[in-house]
Structures are given as C-alpha cells and as structure tokens.
Tab-separated table of C-alpha atoms in Angstrom:
chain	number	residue	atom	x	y	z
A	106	UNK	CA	-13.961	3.353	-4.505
A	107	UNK	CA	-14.410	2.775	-8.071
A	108	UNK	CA	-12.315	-0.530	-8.117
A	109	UNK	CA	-13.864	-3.505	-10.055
A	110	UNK	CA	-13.778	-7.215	-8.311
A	111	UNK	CA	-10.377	-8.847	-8.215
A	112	UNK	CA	-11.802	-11.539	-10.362
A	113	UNK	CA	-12.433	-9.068	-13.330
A	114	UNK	CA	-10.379	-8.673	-15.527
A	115	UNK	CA	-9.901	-5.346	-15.669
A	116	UNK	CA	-8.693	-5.572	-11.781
A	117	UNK	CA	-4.790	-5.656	-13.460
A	118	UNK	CA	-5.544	-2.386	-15.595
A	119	UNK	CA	-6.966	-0.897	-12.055
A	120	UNK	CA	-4.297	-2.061	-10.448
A	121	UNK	CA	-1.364	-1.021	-12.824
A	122	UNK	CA	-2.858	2.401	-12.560
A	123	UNK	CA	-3.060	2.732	-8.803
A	124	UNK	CA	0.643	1.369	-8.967
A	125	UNK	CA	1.869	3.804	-11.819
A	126	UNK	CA	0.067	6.733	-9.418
A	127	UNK	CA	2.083	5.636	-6.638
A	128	UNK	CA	5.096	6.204	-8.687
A	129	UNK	CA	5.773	2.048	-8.599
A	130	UNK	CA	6.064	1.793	-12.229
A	131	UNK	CA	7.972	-1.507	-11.505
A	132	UNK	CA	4.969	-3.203	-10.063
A	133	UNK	CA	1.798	-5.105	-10.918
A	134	UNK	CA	-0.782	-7.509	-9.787
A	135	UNK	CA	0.766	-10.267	-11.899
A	136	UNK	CA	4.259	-9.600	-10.673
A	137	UNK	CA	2.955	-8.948	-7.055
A	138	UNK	CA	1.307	-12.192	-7.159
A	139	UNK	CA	4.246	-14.314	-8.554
A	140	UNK	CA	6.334	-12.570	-6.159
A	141	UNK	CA	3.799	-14.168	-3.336
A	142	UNK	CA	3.868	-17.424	-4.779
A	143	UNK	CA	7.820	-17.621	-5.280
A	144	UNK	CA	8.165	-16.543	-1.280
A	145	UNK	CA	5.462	-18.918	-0.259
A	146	UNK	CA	7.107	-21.746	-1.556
A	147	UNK	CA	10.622	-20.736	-0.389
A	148	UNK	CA	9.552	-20.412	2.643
A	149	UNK	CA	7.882	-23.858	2.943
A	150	UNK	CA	4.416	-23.726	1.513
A	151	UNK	CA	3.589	-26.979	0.253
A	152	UNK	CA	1.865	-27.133	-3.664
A	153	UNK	CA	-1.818	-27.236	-2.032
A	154	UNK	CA	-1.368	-24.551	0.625
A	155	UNK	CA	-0.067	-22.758	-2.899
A	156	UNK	CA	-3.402	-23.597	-4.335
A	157	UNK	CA	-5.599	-22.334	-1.535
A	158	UNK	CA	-3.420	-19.066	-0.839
A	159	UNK	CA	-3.528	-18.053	-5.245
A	160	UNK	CA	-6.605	-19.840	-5.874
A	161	UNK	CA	-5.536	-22.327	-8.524
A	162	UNK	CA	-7.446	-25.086	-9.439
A	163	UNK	CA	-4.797	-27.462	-10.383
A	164	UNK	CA	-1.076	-28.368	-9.243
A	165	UNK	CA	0.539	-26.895	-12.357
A	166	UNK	CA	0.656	-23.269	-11.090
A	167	UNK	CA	1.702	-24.579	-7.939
A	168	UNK	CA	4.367	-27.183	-8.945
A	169	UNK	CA	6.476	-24.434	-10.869
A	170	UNK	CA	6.865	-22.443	-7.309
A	171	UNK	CA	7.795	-25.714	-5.222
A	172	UNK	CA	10.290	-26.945	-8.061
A	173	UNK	CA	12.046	-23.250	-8.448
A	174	UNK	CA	12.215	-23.314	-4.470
A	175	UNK	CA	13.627	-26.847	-4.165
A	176	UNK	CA	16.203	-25.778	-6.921
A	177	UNK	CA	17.208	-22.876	-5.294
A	178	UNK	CA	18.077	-24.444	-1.850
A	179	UNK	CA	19.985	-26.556	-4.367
C-alpha cells in the first residue's frame, strides 16, 4: 500500500495526503488524534487508560485531556 509505519515520521505527510485526496482538507493525524484524546477523557477515560490508548510515556499528555474535561463539565 505504499504507507510508511505509523511511528515514522513521515506517517503525518502520508496521512495529510490521503486526507487532502479525500477532499478532508480540515483533517490530520495530529488533529484526529487530539480529537481522540479530548473525547476519551470526556467521556471518562482516566490519565493512564489515556496513556495506553495514545501511547504516551508520561502523564503530561494525558493530564491536559483529563483537566480540559473536568473543566468543561465545570
């Protein structure tokens, strides 16, 4: 199929190209993936079920989701 590893880092050029060809100029992995992360959390995920689901290695990433969640409910 062409496509490099999603680890690579040219998987977000792949990707932005597959999404411009589908006429989603709006969309990329980046944004696709924060999108995941910001739903996750809303919807309950705790910070390590962030980590395992987005592969982060520390709670940083993770924090940001479940604080913007919490605040929204607020």
């Amino acid at each position: 199929m062409g496509m490099e590893p999603a680890a690579s880092p040219g998987f977000g050029n792949w990707f932005r190209k597959q999404c411009d060809a589908a006429g989603l100029n709006h969309c990329s992995a980046h944004g696709l993936r924060k999108a995941g992360a910001a739903l996750a959390a809303e919807n309950g995920a705790t910070e390590r079920q962030l980590m395992a689901i987005f592969g982060w290695s520390t709670m940083k990433e993770a924090s940001r989701y479940t604080r913007a969640a919490r605040q929204k409910v607020l």
